[in-house]
mmCIF file of C-alpha atoms in Angstrom:
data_model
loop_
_atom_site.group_PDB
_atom_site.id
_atom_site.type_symbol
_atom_site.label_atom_id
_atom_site.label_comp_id
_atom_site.label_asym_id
_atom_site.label_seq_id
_atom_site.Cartn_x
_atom_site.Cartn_y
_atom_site.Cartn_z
ATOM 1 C CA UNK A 544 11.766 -1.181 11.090
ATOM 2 C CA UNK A 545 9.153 -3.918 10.651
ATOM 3 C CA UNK A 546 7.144 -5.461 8.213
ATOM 4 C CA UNK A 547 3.449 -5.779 7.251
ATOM 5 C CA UNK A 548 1.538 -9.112 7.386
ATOM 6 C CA UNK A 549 1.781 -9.093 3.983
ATOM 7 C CA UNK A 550 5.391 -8.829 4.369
ATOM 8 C CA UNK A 551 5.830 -5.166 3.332
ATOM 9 C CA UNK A 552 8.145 -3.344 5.186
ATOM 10 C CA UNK A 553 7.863 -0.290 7.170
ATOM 11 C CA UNK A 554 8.223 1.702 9.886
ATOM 12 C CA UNK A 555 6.328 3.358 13.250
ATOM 13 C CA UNK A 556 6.474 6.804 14.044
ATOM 14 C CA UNK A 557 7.215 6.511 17.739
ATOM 15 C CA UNK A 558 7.344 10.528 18.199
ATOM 16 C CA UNK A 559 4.406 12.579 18.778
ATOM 17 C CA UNK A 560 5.824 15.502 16.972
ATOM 18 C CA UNK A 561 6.763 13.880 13.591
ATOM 19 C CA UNK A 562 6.240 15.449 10.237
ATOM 20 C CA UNK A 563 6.575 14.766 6.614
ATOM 21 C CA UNK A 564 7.718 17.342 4.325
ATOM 22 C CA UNK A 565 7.628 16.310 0.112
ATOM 23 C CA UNK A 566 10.604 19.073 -1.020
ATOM 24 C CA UNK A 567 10.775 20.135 -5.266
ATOM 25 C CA UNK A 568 13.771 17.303 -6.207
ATOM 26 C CA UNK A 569 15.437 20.274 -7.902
ATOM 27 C CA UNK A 570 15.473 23.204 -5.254
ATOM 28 C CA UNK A 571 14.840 21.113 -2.208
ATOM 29 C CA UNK A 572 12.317 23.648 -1.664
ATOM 30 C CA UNK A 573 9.033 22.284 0.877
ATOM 31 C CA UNK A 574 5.858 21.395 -1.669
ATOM 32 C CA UNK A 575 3.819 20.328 1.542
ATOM 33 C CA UNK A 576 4.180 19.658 4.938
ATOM 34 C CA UNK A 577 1.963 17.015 6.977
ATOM 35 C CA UNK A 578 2.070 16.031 10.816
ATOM 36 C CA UNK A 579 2.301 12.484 11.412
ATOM 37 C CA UNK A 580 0.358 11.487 13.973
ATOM 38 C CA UNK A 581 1.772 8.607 16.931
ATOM 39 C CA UNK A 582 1.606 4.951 15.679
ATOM 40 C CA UNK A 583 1.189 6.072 11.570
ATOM 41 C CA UNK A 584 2.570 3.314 9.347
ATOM 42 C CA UNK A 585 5.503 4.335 7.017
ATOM 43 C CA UNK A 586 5.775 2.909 3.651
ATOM 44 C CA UNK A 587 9.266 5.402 2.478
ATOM 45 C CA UNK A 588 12.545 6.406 4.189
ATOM 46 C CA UNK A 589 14.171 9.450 4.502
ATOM 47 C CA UNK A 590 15.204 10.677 1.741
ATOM 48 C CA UNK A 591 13.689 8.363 -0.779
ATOM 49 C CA UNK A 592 12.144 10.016 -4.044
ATOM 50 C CA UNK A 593 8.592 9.286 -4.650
ATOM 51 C CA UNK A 594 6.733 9.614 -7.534
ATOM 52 C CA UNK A 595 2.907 10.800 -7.989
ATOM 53 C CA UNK A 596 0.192 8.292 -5.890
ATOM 54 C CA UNK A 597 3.158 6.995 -3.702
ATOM 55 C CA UNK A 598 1.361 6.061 -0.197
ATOM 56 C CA UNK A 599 3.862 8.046 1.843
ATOM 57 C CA UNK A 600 2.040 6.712 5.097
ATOM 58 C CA UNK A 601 -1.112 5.564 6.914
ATOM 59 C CA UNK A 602 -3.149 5.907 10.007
ATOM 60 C CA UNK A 603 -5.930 4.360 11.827
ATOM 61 C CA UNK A 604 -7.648 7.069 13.630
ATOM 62 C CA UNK A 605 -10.042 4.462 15.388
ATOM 63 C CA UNK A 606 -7.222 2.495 17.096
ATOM 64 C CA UNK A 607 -5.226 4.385 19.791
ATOM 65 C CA UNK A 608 -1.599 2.289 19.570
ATOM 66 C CA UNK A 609 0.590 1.943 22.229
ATOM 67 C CA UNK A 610 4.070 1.639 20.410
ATOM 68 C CA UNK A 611 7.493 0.341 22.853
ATOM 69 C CA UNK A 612 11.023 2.344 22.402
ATOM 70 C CA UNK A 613 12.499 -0.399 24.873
ATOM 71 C CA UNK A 614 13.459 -3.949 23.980
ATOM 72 C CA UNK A 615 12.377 -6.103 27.051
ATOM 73 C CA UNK A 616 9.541 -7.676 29.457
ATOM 74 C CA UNK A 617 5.778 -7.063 29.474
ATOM 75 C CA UNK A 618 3.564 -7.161 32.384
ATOM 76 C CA UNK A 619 -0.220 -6.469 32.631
ATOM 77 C CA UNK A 620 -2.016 -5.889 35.637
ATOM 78 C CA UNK A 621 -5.626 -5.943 35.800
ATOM 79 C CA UNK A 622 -6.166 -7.145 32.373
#
């Protein structure tokens, strides 16, 4: 998890086979499925209930992300 400049809190999909499926709250039953691509922003947990205009998630398709699953040391070469 992590936060938004404006101090909104989120997370980054870190996977580059991640989906989002919106299930019926009554039969659990999937209402839509939608990949998420690598580096998307997401505004909702698992499992959270979202009503109608919720912004589930978001992704800037003119900025390639590189995204760390390791805590520790940078180093650039040739930069």
């Amino acid at each position: 998890d992590t936060v938004e400049e404006d101090g909104t809190p989120i997370q980054i999909v870190t996977g580059h086979l991640a989906t989002v499926h919106q299930l019926d709250i009554n039969t659990d039953m999937t209402l839509l499925m939608q990949d998420l691509p690598y580096g998307s922003k997401l505004f909702v947990h698992d499992g959270d209930v979202v009503e109608v205009g919720t912004l589930i998630a978001k992704w800037d398709p003119f900025n390639n992300v590189i995204v760390t699953s390791y805590t520790g040391k940078t180093h650039f070469k040739n930069v």
